[in-house]
PDB file of C-alpha atoms in Angstrom:
ATOM      1  CA  MET A  32      76.100 114.825  65.570  1.00  0.00           C
ATOM      2  CA  LEU A  33      79.643 113.436  65.406  1.00  0.00           C
ATOM      3  CA  PHE A  34      79.966 112.061  61.891  1.00  0.00           C
ATOM      4  CA  LEU A  35      78.094 115.629  60.880  1.00  0.00           C
ATOM      5  CA  TRP A  36      81.307 117.255  63.240  1.00  0.00           C
ATOM      6  CA  LEU A  37      84.006 115.267  61.440  1.00  0.00           C
ATOM      7  CA  TYR A  38      81.568 116.095  57.438  1.00  0.00           C
ATOM      8  CA  MET A  39      82.804 119.906  58.439  1.00  0.00           C
ATOM      9  CA  PHE A  40      86.527 119.272  59.781  1.00  0.00           C
ATOM     10  CA  TYR A  41      87.553 117.303  56.987  1.00  0.00           C
ATOM     11  CA  SER A  42      85.582 119.544  54.606  1.00  0.00           C
ATOM     12  CA  CYS A  43      87.603 122.137  56.187  1.00  0.00           C
ATOM     13  CA  ALA A  44      90.624 120.214  55.862  1.00  0.00           C
ATOM     14  CA  GLY A  45      91.234 121.023  51.980  1.00  0.00           C
ATOM     15  CA  SER A  46      89.815 124.487  51.434  1.00  0.00           C
ATOM     16  CA  CYS A  47      90.580 126.815  54.186  1.00  0.00           C
ATOM     17  CA  ALA A  48      94.357 125.388  53.419  1.00  0.00           C
ATOM     18  CA  GLY A  49      93.201 126.285  49.789  1.00  0.00           C
ATOM     19  CA  GLN A  50      92.426 130.129  50.907  1.00  0.00           C
ATOM     20  CA  ALA A  51      94.671 130.177  53.266  1.00  0.00           C
ATOM     21  CA  ALA A  52      97.729 130.021  50.191  1.00  0.00           C
ATOM     22  CA  ARG A  53      95.846 132.172  48.302  1.00  0.00           C
ATOM     23  CA  GLY A  54      95.399 134.598  50.401  1.00  0.00           C
ATOM     24  CA  SER A  55      97.747 136.431  53.237  1.00  0.00           C
ATOM     25  CA  PRO A  56      99.689 133.536  54.968  1.00  0.00           C
ATOM     26  CA  ALA A  57      97.444 131.722  58.067  1.00  0.00           C
ATOM     27  CA  PRO A  58      99.137 133.458  61.757  1.00  0.00           C
ATOM     28  CA  PRO A  59     101.467 131.013  63.968  1.00  0.00           C
ATOM     29  CA  ARG A  60      99.679 128.064  65.478  1.00  0.00           C
ATOM     30  CA  ALA A  61      99.099 127.837  69.062  1.00  0.00           C
ATOM     31  CA  ALA A  62     101.333 125.515  70.939  1.00  0.00           C
ATOM     32  CA  PRO A  63      99.472 122.033  71.773  1.00  0.00           C
ATOM     33  CA  PRO A  64      97.882 121.986  75.405  1.00  0.00           C
ATOM     34  CA  LEU A  65     100.295 119.660  77.519  1.00  0.00           C
ATOM     35  CA  PRO A  66      98.500 115.762  77.494  1.00  0.00           C
ATOM     36  CA  PRO A  67      96.116 114.824  79.839  1.00  0.00           C
ATOM     37  CA  LEU A  68      97.071 112.104  82.946  1.00  0.00           C
ATOM     38  CA  LEU A  69      97.113 109.108  81.585  1.00  0.00           C
ATOM     39  CA  PRO A  70      97.019 105.239  83.133  1.00  0.00           C
ATOM     40  CA  GLY A  71      99.160 102.815  83.482  1.00  0.00           C
ATOM     41  CA  GLU A  72      99.525 100.422  81.453  1.00  0.00           C
ATOM     42  CA  PRO A  73      97.726  97.060  82.811  1.00  0.00           C
ATOM     43  CA  GLY A  74      99.567  94.964  85.712  1.00  0.00           C
ATOM     44  CA  GLU A  75     102.813  97.643  85.563  1.00  0.00           C
ATOM     45  CA  GLU A  76     103.634 100.006  88.307  1.00  0.00           C
ATOM     46  CA  SER A  77     103.910 102.778  86.157  1.00  0.00           C
ATOM     47  CA  SER A  78     105.253 106.563  88.082  1.00  0.00           C
ATOM     48  CA  LEU A  79     104.134 109.491  87.870  1.00  0.00           C
ATOM     49  CA  GLU A  80     106.572 111.156  85.798  1.00  0.00           C
ATOM     50  CA  GLU A  81     106.101 108.502  83.529  1.00  0.00           C
ATOM     51  CA  GLN A  82     102.545 108.933  82.808  1.00  0.00           C
ATOM     52  CA  ARG A  83     103.052 112.329  82.593  1.00  0.00           C
ATOM     53  CA  ALA A  84     105.549 112.372  79.138  1.00  0.00           C
ATOM     54  CA  ALA A  85     103.089 109.381  78.375  1.00  0.00           C
ATOM     55  CA  PRO A  86     101.591 110.742  74.718  1.00  0.00           C
ATOM     56  CA  ASP A  87      98.398 111.298  73.669  1.00  0.00           C
ATOM     57  CA  ALA A  88      96.745 109.689  70.739  1.00  0.00           C
ATOM     58  CA  GLY A  89      97.307 111.721  67.466  1.00  0.00           C
ATOM     59  CA  SER A  90      93.317 110.917  65.109  1.00  0.00           C
ATOM     60  CA  PRO A  91      91.187 113.651  65.619  1.00  0.00           C
ATOM     61  CA  ILE A  92      88.369 111.146  67.020  1.00  0.00           C
ATOM     62  CA  SER A  93      90.707 110.120  69.437  1.00  0.00           C
ATOM     63  CA  SER A  94      91.515 113.639  70.774  1.00  0.00           C
ATOM     64  CA  PHE A  95      87.364 114.740  70.103  1.00  0.00           C
ATOM     65  CA  PHE A  96      86.853 111.831  72.959  1.00  0.00           C
ATOM     66  CA  ASN A  97      89.967 112.808  75.950  1.00  0.00           C
ATOM     67  CA  GLY A  98      89.194 115.982  75.988  1.00  0.00           C
ATOM     68  CA  SER A  99      85.742 115.001  76.780  1.00  0.00           C
ATOM     69  CA  GLY A 100      85.188 115.040  80.813  1.00  0.00           C
ATOM     70  CA  THR A 101      86.395 116.564  84.127  1.00  0.00           C
ATOM     71  CA  LYS A 102      89.304 115.715  87.233  1.00  0.00           C
ATOM     72  CA  ARG A 103      87.263 115.059  89.863  1.00  0.00           C
ATOM     73  CA  LEU A 104      88.991 114.023  93.490  1.00  0.00           C
ATOM     74  CA  PRO A 105      88.084 109.901  93.771  1.00  0.00           C
ATOM     75  CA  GLN A 106      84.700 108.918  95.292  1.00  0.00           C
ATOM     76  CA  ALA A 107      86.735 105.324  95.977  1.00  0.00           C
ATOM     77  CA  ILE A 108      90.063 104.070  97.293  1.00  0.00           C
ATOM     78  CA  ILE A 109      91.324 100.762  98.139  1.00  0.00           C
ATOM     79  CA  ILE A 110      93.238 101.451 100.846  1.00  0.00           C
ATOM     80  CA  GLY A 111      95.186  98.072 100.679  1.00  0.00           C
ATOM     81  CA  VAL A 112      96.593  95.824 101.693  1.00  0.00           C
ATOM     82  CA  LYS A 113     100.189  94.992  99.953  1.00  0.00           C
ATOM     83  CA  LYS A 114     100.112  91.749  98.788  1.00  0.00           C
ATOM     84  CA  GLY A 115      96.766  91.171  99.198  1.00  0.00           C
ATOM     85  CA  GLY A 116      95.567  91.429  95.753  1.00  0.00           C
ATOM     86  CA  THR A 117      95.363  94.903  95.401  1.00  0.00           C
ATOM     87  CA  ARG A 118      96.667  95.324  91.562  1.00  0.00           C
ATOM     88  CA  ALA A 119      94.887  92.311  90.173  1.00  0.00           C
ATOM     89  CA  LEU A 120      91.171  94.252  92.558  1.00  0.00           C
ATOM     90  CA  LEU A 121      92.208  97.259  90.320  1.00  0.00           C
ATOM     91  CA  GLU A 122      92.931  95.776  87.401  1.00  0.00           C
ATOM     92  CA  PHE A 123      89.428  94.008  87.090  1.00  0.00           C
ATOM     93  CA  LEU A 124      87.638  96.942  87.607  1.00  0.00           C
ATOM     94  CA  ARG A 125      88.783  99.386  85.244  1.00  0.00           C
ATOM     95  CA  VAL A 126      87.248  97.467  82.456  1.00  0.00           C
ATOM     96  CA  HIS A 127      84.408  99.098  84.258  1.00  0.00           C
ATOM     97  CA  PRO A 128      82.871 100.998  81.129  1.00  0.00           C
ATOM     98  CA  ASP A 129      82.329 103.573  84.948  1.00  0.00           C
ATOM     99  CA  VAL A 130      85.130 103.135  86.362  1.00  0.00           C
ATOM    100  CA  ARG A 131      88.702 105.260  85.674  1.00  0.00           C
ATOM    101  CA  ALA A 132      91.235 105.098  87.633  1.00  0.00           C
ATOM    102  CA  VAL A 133      95.107 106.395  88.325  1.00  0.00           C
ATOM    103  CA  GLY A 134      97.062 103.068  86.578  1.00  0.00           C
ATOM    104  CA  ALA A 135      99.802 104.314  89.186  1.00  0.00           C
ATOM    105  CA  GLU A 136      99.859 104.659  92.952  1.00  0.00           C
ATOM    106  CA  PRO A 137      99.908 107.765  94.056  1.00  0.00           C
ATOM    107  CA  HIS A 138     101.255 107.630  97.573  1.00  0.00           C
ATOM    108  CA  PHE A 139      98.790 111.098  98.198  1.00  0.00           C
ATOM    109  CA  PHE A 140      97.793 110.166 101.470  1.00  0.00           C
ATOM    110  CA  ASP A 141     101.733 108.856 103.489  1.00  0.00           C
ATOM    111  CA  ARG A 142     104.038 110.251 100.915  1.00  0.00           C
ATOM    112  CA  ASN A 143     102.597 113.352  98.782  1.00  0.00           C
ATOM    113  CA  TYR A 144     100.220 114.680 101.220  1.00  0.00           C
ATOM    114  CA  GLU A 145     101.920 118.407 101.366  1.00  0.00           C
ATOM    115  CA  ARG A 146     101.636 118.826  97.273  1.00  0.00           C
ATOM    116  CA  GLY A 147      97.737 119.419  98.342  1.00  0.00           C
ATOM    117  CA  LEU A 148      94.839 118.612  97.166  1.00  0.00           C
ATOM    118  CA  ALA A 149      95.174 119.939  93.395  1.00  0.00           C
ATOM    119  CA  TRP A 150      97.895 118.316  92.685  1.00  0.00           C
ATOM    120  CA  TYR A 151      96.296 115.356  94.001  1.00  0.00           C
ATOM    121  CA  ARG A 152      93.392 116.163  91.181  1.00  0.00           C
ATOM    122  CA  ASP A 153      95.408 116.614  88.427  1.00  0.00           C
ATOM    123  CA  LEU A 154      96.991 113.179  88.540  1.00  0.00           C
ATOM    124  CA  MET A 155      93.205 111.745  88.279  1.00  0.00           C
ATOM    125  CA  PRO A 156      91.576 111.003  84.810  1.00  0.00           C
ATOM    126  CA  LYS A 157      89.167 112.936  82.880  1.00  0.00           C
ATOM    127  CA  THR A 158      85.799 111.153  83.891  1.00  0.00           C
ATOM    128  CA  LEU A 159      82.562 111.300  82.330  1.00  0.00           C
ATOM    129  CA  GLU A 160      79.113 112.458  84.163  1.00  0.00           C
ATOM    130  CA  GLY A 161      78.357 108.842  86.216  1.00  0.00           C
ATOM    131  CA  GLN A 162      81.533 107.611  86.158  1.00  0.00           C
ATOM    132  CA  ILE A 163      83.294 106.807  89.159  1.00  0.00           C
ATOM    133  CA  THR A 164      87.775 108.097  89.831  1.00  0.00           C
ATOM    134  CA  MET A 165      89.304 105.948  91.984  1.00  0.00           C
ATOM    135  CA  GLU A 166      93.349 104.716  92.713  1.00  0.00           C
ATOM    136  CA  LYS A 167      94.867 102.700  95.273  1.00  0.00           C
ATOM    137  CA  THR A 168      98.055 102.323  97.459  1.00  0.00           C
ATOM    138  CA  PRO A 169      98.359  99.526  99.875  1.00  0.00           C
ATOM    139  CA  SER A 170     100.434 101.409 102.091  1.00  0.00           C
ATOM    140  CA  TYR A 171      96.959 103.726 102.991  1.00  0.00           C
ATOM    141  CA  PHE A 172      95.623 101.194 105.382  1.00  0.00           C
ATOM    142  CA  VAL A 173      98.798 101.222 107.843  1.00  0.00           C
ATOM    143  CA  THR A 174      99.790 104.763 107.725  1.00  0.00           C
ATOM    144  CA  LYS A 175      98.259 106.311 110.873  1.00  0.00           C
ATOM    145  CA  GLU A 176      97.611 109.930 109.198  1.00  0.00           C
ATOM    146  CA  ALA A 177      95.822 108.352 106.012  1.00  0.00           C
ATOM    147  CA  PRO A 178      92.581 107.715 107.655  1.00  0.00           C
ATOM    148  CA  ALA A 179      92.058 111.324 109.487  1.00  0.00           C
ATOM    149  CA  ARG A 180      93.338 113.350 106.321  1.00  0.00           C
ATOM    150  CA  ILE A 181      90.793 110.639 103.565  1.00  0.00           C
ATOM    151  CA  SER A 182      87.965 112.023 105.402  1.00  0.00           C
ATOM    152  CA  SER A 183      89.321 115.867 105.192  1.00  0.00           C
ATOM    153  CA  MET A 184      88.977 115.349 101.444  1.00  0.00           C
ATOM    154  CA  SER A 185      85.567 113.373 102.243  1.00  0.00           C
ATOM    155  CA  LYS A 186      84.081 112.147 104.419  1.00  0.00           C
ATOM    156  CA  GLY A 187      81.992 109.629 101.624  1.00  0.00           C
ATOM    157  CA  THR A 188      84.600 108.627  99.920  1.00  0.00           C
ATOM    158  CA  LYS A 189      84.337 104.199 100.075  1.00  0.00           C
ATOM    159  CA  LEU A 190      86.860 102.303 101.134  1.00  0.00           C
ATOM    160  CA  ILE A 191      87.912  98.953  99.877  1.00  0.00           C
ATOM    161  CA  VAL A 192      90.520  97.047 101.910  1.00  0.00           C
ATOM    162  CA  VAL A 193      92.087  93.448  99.615  1.00  0.00           C
ATOM    163  CA  VAL A 194      93.210  90.796 102.756  1.00  0.00           C
ATOM    164  CA  ARG A 195      94.393  87.864 102.515  1.00  0.00           C
ATOM    165  CA  ASP A 196      95.894  85.428 105.456  1.00  0.00           C
ATOM    166  CA  PRO A 197      98.417  87.708 106.865  1.00  0.00           C
ATOM    167  CA  VAL A 198     100.953  84.098 106.843  1.00  0.00           C
ATOM    168  CA  THR A 199     100.532  84.288 103.778  1.00  0.00           C
ATOM    169  CA  ARG A 200     100.855  87.847 103.422  1.00  0.00           C
ATOM    170  CA  ALA A 201     103.807  87.834 105.249  1.00  0.00           C
ATOM    171  CA  ILE A 202     106.101  85.073 102.608  1.00  0.00           C
ATOM    172  CA  SER A 203     104.820  86.843  99.728  1.00  0.00           C
ATOM    173  CA  ASP A 204     105.991  90.427 101.003  1.00  0.00           C
ATOM    174  CA  TYR A 205     109.183  88.651 101.806  1.00  0.00           C
ATOM    175  CA  THR A 206     109.038  86.830  98.415  1.00  0.00           C
ATOM    176  CA  GLN A 207     109.116  90.527  96.669  1.00  0.00           C
ATOM    177  CA  THR A 208     111.958  92.521  98.301  1.00  0.00           C
ATOM    178  CA  LEU A 209     113.885  88.860  97.974  1.00  0.00           C
ATOM    179  CA  SER A 210     113.407  89.025  94.637  1.00  0.00           C
ATOM    180  CA  LYS A 211     114.869  92.322  95.044  1.00  0.00           C
ATOM    181  CA  LYS A 212     117.869  91.989  97.473  1.00  0.00           C
ATOM    182  CA  PRO A 213     119.191  88.169  97.110  1.00  0.00           C
ATOM    183  CA  ASP A 214     121.465  88.610 100.289  1.00  0.00           C
ATOM    184  CA  ILE A 215     119.112  89.535 102.754  1.00  0.00           C
ATOM    185  CA  PRO A 216     118.679  87.592 106.104  1.00  0.00           C
ATOM    186  CA  THR A 217     116.183  84.617 106.034  1.00  0.00           C
ATOM    187  CA  PHE A 218     112.557  84.701 106.729  1.00  0.00           C
ATOM    188  CA  GLU A 219     112.970  82.520 110.149  1.00  0.00           C
ATOM    189  CA  SER A 220     115.764  85.232 111.080  1.00  0.00           C
ATOM    190  CA  LEU A 221     113.766  88.179 110.315  1.00  0.00           C
ATOM    191  CA  THR A 222     110.620  86.620 112.005  1.00  0.00           C
ATOM    192  CA  PHE A 223     111.655  86.362 115.422  1.00  0.00           C
ATOM    193  CA  LYS A 224     113.405  88.653 118.067  1.00  0.00           C
ATOM    194  CA  ASN A 225     114.122  85.502 119.915  1.00  0.00           C
ATOM    195  CA  ARG A 226     113.465  82.370 118.617  1.00  0.00           C
ATOM    196  CA  THR A 227     114.788  80.511 121.434  1.00  0.00           C
ATOM    197  CA  THR A 228     111.722  82.175 123.327  1.00  0.00           C
ATOM    198  CA  GLY A 229     109.555  82.423 120.194  1.00  0.00           C
ATOM    199  CA  LEU A 230     108.692  86.538 121.056  1.00  0.00           C
ATOM    200  CA  ILE A 231     107.447  87.181 117.094  1.00  0.00           C
ATOM    201  CA  ASP A 232     109.772  91.202 115.642  1.00  0.00           C
ATOM    202  CA  THR A 233     106.640  93.034 114.953  1.00  0.00           C
ATOM    203  CA  SER A 234     108.384  95.733 114.646  1.00  0.00           C
ATOM    204  CA  TRP A 235     109.035  93.436 111.049  1.00  0.00           C
ATOM    205  CA  SER A 236     106.944  95.291 108.464  1.00  0.00           C
ATOM    206  CA  ALA A 237     106.201  92.253 106.167  1.00  0.00           C
ATOM    207  CA  ILE A 238     104.702  91.478 109.935  1.00  0.00           C
ATOM    208  CA  GLN A 239     103.155  94.250 111.306  1.00  0.00           C
ATOM    209  CA  ILE A 240     101.089  95.002 108.489  1.00  0.00           C
ATOM    210  CA  GLY A 241      98.286  91.651 109.066  1.00  0.00           C
ATOM    211  CA  ILE A 242      97.727  93.115 112.030  1.00  0.00           C
ATOM    212  CA  TYR A 243      94.538  93.831 110.833  1.00  0.00           C
ATOM    213  CA  ALA A 244      92.011  94.669 113.668  1.00  0.00           C
ATOM    214  CA  LYS A 245      95.369  97.333 114.598  1.00  0.00           C
ATOM    215  CA  HIS A 246      95.007  99.068 111.847  1.00  0.00           C
ATOM    216  CA  LEU A 247      91.359  98.946 111.313  1.00  0.00           C
ATOM    217  CA  GLU A 248      90.503 100.783 115.169  1.00  0.00           C
ATOM    218  CA  ASN A 249      92.386 103.525 113.742  1.00  0.00           C
ATOM    219  CA  TRP A 250      90.606 103.971 110.699  1.00  0.00           C
ATOM    220  CA  LEU A 251      87.066 102.969 112.573  1.00  0.00           C
ATOM    221  CA  LEU A 252      87.735 106.592 114.119  1.00  0.00           C
ATOM    222  CA  TYR A 253      87.405 108.455 110.540  1.00  0.00           C
ATOM    223  CA  PHE A 254      84.815 106.093 109.030  1.00  0.00           C
ATOM    224  CA  PRO A 255      81.775 103.764 109.621  1.00  0.00           C
ATOM    225  CA  ILE A 256      82.092  99.740 109.214  1.00  0.00           C
ATOM    226  CA  GLY A 257      79.553  99.762 106.545  1.00  0.00           C
ATOM    227  CA  GLN A 258      81.835 102.694 104.617  1.00  0.00           C
ATOM    228  CA  ILE A 259      84.248 100.176 104.166  1.00  0.00           C
ATOM    229  CA  LEU A 260      84.531  96.732 102.203  1.00  0.00           C
ATOM    230  CA  PHE A 261      86.742  93.787 103.096  1.00  0.00           C
ATOM    231  CA  VAL A 262      87.967  91.611  99.896  1.00  0.00           C
ATOM    232  CA  SER A 263      88.897  88.431 100.771  1.00  0.00           C
ATOM    233  CA  GLY A 264      92.201  88.007  98.769  1.00  0.00           C
ATOM    234  CA  GLU A 265      92.055  84.164  98.352  1.00  0.00           C
ATOM    235  CA  ARG A 266      88.148  84.543  96.298  1.00  0.00           C
ATOM    236  CA  LEU A 267      89.846  86.635  94.397  1.00  0.00           C
ATOM    237  CA  ILE A 268      91.667  84.325  93.243  1.00  0.00           C
ATOM    238  CA  SER A 269      89.258  80.908  93.866  1.00  0.00           C
ATOM    239  CA  ASP A 270      86.213  83.513  92.035  1.00  0.00           C
ATOM    240  CA  PRO A 271      86.945  86.565  91.089  1.00  0.00           C
ATOM    241  CA  ALA A 272      83.772  87.061  89.082  1.00  0.00           C
ATOM    242  CA  GLY A 273      81.864  87.074  92.990  1.00  0.00           C
ATOM    243  CA  GLU A 274      84.365  89.327  94.270  1.00  0.00           C
ATOM    244  CA  LEU A 275      83.579  91.821  91.234  1.00  0.00           C
ATOM    245  CA  GLY A 276      80.276  91.358  92.221  1.00  0.00           C
ATOM    246  CA  ARG A 277      80.288  92.417  95.856  1.00  0.00           C
ATOM    247  CA  VAL A 278      82.599  95.248  94.784  1.00  0.00           C
ATOM    248  CA  GLN A 279      80.557  96.963  91.724  1.00  0.00           C
ATOM    249  CA  ASP A 280      77.371  96.532  94.859  1.00  0.00           C
ATOM    250  CA  PHE A 281      79.233  98.471  97.097  1.00  0.00           C
ATOM    251  CA  LEU A 282      80.355 100.987  94.178  1.00  0.00           C
ATOM    252  CA  GLY A 283      77.141 101.516  93.196  1.00  0.00           C
ATOM    253  CA  LEU A 284      78.423 100.289  89.671  1.00  0.00           C
ATOM    254  CA  LYS A 285      75.685  97.676  87.469  1.00  0.00           C
ATOM    255  CA  ARG A 286      77.449  93.747  87.132  1.00  0.00           C
ATOM    256  CA  ILE A 287      78.900  94.278  84.249  1.00  0.00           C
ATOM    257  CA  ILE A 288      81.995  92.650  85.378  1.00  0.00           C
ATOM    258  CA  THR A 289      81.399  88.835  84.759  1.00  0.00           C
ATOM    259  CA  ASP A 290      82.297  84.646  84.858  1.00  0.00           C
ATOM    260  CA  LYS A 291      82.705  85.892  80.976  1.00  0.00           C
ATOM    261  CA  HIS A 292      85.487  88.542  81.855  1.00  0.00           C
ATOM    262  CA  PHE A 293      88.250  86.079  83.051  1.00  0.00           C
ATOM    263  CA  TYR A 294      89.975  82.422  82.922  1.00  0.00           C
ATOM    264  CA  PHE A 295      91.667  80.509  84.504  1.00  0.00           C
ATOM    265  CA  ASN A 296      96.061  81.288  84.522  1.00  0.00           C
ATOM    266  CA  LYS A 297      97.397  77.458  85.393  1.00  0.00           C
ATOM    267  CA  THR A 298     100.876  78.583  85.168  1.00  0.00           C
ATOM    268  CA  LYS A 299     100.032  81.768  87.141  1.00  0.00           C
ATOM    269  CA  GLY A 300      97.822  79.662  89.409  1.00  0.00           C
ATOM    270  CA  PHE A 301      94.975  82.931  89.270  1.00  0.00           C
ATOM    271  CA  PRO A 302      92.628  84.174  87.232  1.00  0.00           C
ATOM    272  CA  CYS A 303      93.877  86.283  84.201  1.00  0.00           C
ATOM    273  CA  LEU A 304      91.259  88.719  81.756  1.00  0.00           C
ATOM    274  CA  LYS A 305      89.971  87.551  78.775  1.00  0.00           C
ATOM    275  CA  LYS A 306      90.699  91.259  77.949  1.00  0.00           C
ATOM    276  CA  ALA A 307      91.883  93.816  79.282  1.00  0.00           C
ATOM    277  CA  GLU A 308      90.690  97.464  79.197  1.00  0.00           C
ATOM    278  CA  GLY A 309      91.188  98.947  75.920  1.00  0.00           C
ATOM    279  CA  SER A 310      92.445  95.775  74.753  1.00  0.00           C
ATOM    280  CA  SER A 311      90.753  92.740  72.211  1.00  0.00           C
ATOM    281  CA  LYS A 312      93.765  90.602  73.826  1.00  0.00           C
ATOM    282  CA  PRO A 313      93.628  88.137  77.292  1.00  0.00           C
ATOM    283  CA  HIS A 314      96.109  89.599  79.669  1.00  0.00           C
ATOM    284  CA  CYS A 315      97.239  89.018  83.133  1.00  0.00           C
ATOM    285  CA  LEU A 316      99.268  90.402  85.195  1.00  0.00           C
ATOM    286  CA  GLY A 317     102.778  91.123  85.056  1.00  0.00           C
ATOM    287  CA  LYS A 318     105.905  88.646  85.689  1.00  0.00           C
ATOM    288  CA  THR A 319     106.319  90.622  89.821  1.00  0.00           C
ATOM    289  CA  LYS A 320     102.724  88.333  90.317  1.00  0.00           C
ATOM    290  CA  GLY A 321     102.791  85.064  91.265  1.00  0.00           C
ATOM    291  CA  ARG A 322     105.970  84.356  92.599  1.00  0.00           C
ATOM    292  CA  THR A 323     107.219  81.186  94.128  1.00  0.00           C
ATOM    293  CA  HIS A 324     107.578  81.206  97.428  1.00  0.00           C
ATOM    294  CA  PRO A 325     110.807  79.322  99.414  1.00  0.00           C
ATOM    295  CA  ASP A 326     110.431  76.515 101.202  1.00  0.00           C
ATOM    296  CA  ILE A 327     109.606  78.102 105.047  1.00  0.00           C
ATOM    297  CA  ASP A 328     110.418  76.085 108.173  1.00  0.00           C
ATOM    298  CA  GLN A 329     106.575  74.616 109.132  1.00  0.00           C
ATOM    299  CA  GLU A 330     107.598  75.620 112.460  1.00  0.00           C
ATOM    300  CA  VAL A 331     108.604  78.737 112.455  1.00  0.00           C
ATOM    301  CA  VAL A 332     104.752  79.234 110.416  1.00  0.00           C
ATOM    302  CA  GLN A 333     102.881  77.374 112.788  1.00  0.00           C
ATOM    303  CA  ARG A 334     104.739  79.949 115.334  1.00  0.00           C
ATOM    304  CA  LEU A 335     103.100  82.816 113.198  1.00  0.00           C
ATOM    305  CA  ARG A 336      99.533  81.903 112.849  1.00  0.00           C
ATOM    306  CA  ASN A 337      99.395  81.118 116.711  1.00  0.00           C
ATOM    307  CA  PHE A 338     100.221  84.886 116.715  1.00  0.00           C
ATOM    308  CA  TYR A 339      97.906  85.935 114.769  1.00  0.00           C
ATOM    309  CA  ARG A 340      94.761  84.358 115.674  1.00  0.00           C
ATOM    310  CA  PRO A 341      93.533  86.414 118.585  1.00  0.00           C
ATOM    311  CA  PHE A 342      94.642  89.113 116.011  1.00  0.00           C
ATOM    312  CA  ASN A 343      92.370  87.405 113.402  1.00  0.00           C
ATOM    313  CA  MET A 344      89.266  86.589 115.969  1.00  0.00           C
ATOM    314  CA  LYS A 345      88.645  90.242 116.739  1.00  0.00           C
ATOM    315  CA  PHE A 346      89.100  90.762 112.662  1.00  0.00           C
ATOM    316  CA  TYR A 347      87.178  88.794 112.415  1.00  0.00           C
ATOM    317  CA  GLN A 348      84.110  90.674 114.820  1.00  0.00           C
ATOM    318  CA  MET A 349      85.386  94.008 113.737  1.00  0.00           C
ATOM    319  CA  THR A 350      83.921  93.017 109.860  1.00  0.00           C
ATOM    320  CA  GLY A 351      81.304  90.526 109.779  1.00  0.00           C
ATOM    321  CA  GLN A 352      83.029  88.264 108.357  1.00  0.00           C
ATOM    322  CA  ASP A 353      84.685  85.476 108.668  1.00  0.00           C
ATOM    323  CA  PHE A 354      87.419  84.796 106.127  1.00  0.00           C
ATOM    324  CA  GLY A 355      89.144  81.197 107.053  1.00  0.00           C
ATOM    325  CA  TRP A 356      91.956  81.804 107.767  1.00  0.00           C
ATOM    326  CA  ASP A 357      92.267  79.976 110.850  1.00  0.00           C
TER     327      ASP A 357
END
């Protein structure tokens, strides 16, 4: 059918133009519709404005396929956590032909909720029957209002949380901020309300995010534990295919993403894709990923480990998984 359609298209292109030249002038063409929202480039946090401004491919074939499908609200959301490995997971998942995802973080359920579900749906890529629409916004996990809002959209939404050793996560979080604001105080000084007494400052977001058990309690008021998948950020590095296998099973997808899709980049220290979505070239996450952490006082690191230990133990009990952080 496609070849027949193309034959008719190109046959008409010449003959119809000739008839128009001999007869009355052709009516003016209507303005082309606005291009559909495009996902961001792999590994980049493109803004929603940049996505809307991105041009469509101009060929008849690409236009034919880009016009297919329907924009749907997401059936699955990666809700957290920041600096846990959410970008890596999303880029790995986008290799699957039955996953369509927004490239940028919509921040709908935390920052843009007043814009409404119609606005949110319009951000989503078009999907065909059987495909899953996804998005990821790591700050949802620590946003108090997010669970009720997502439940209100759909109680059946599948949720994915990528977690990582909370001490390492906090240092990674600080490293990211340091790269943007080199004059911020030291990690050690921000960690404590009073270093002499060893009182940890839980109001600092880098510390607060890692109290996973506390945040999970809020989600369990609206979603059963079986509707939330917990992905190990450490195993996502050491065994990406294994973790992706669990994710594909959770989403009800055929296990298409396997070992053959990955290679380990020794320079960056994490796995990369042999072929990214829509490309035949190898792809690693951008330079903002895998930053070298600053040296942190080991006494401070140990105090943080002692602080997180009871919360980690509770989190293991709640999820039924031992992540091996202690």
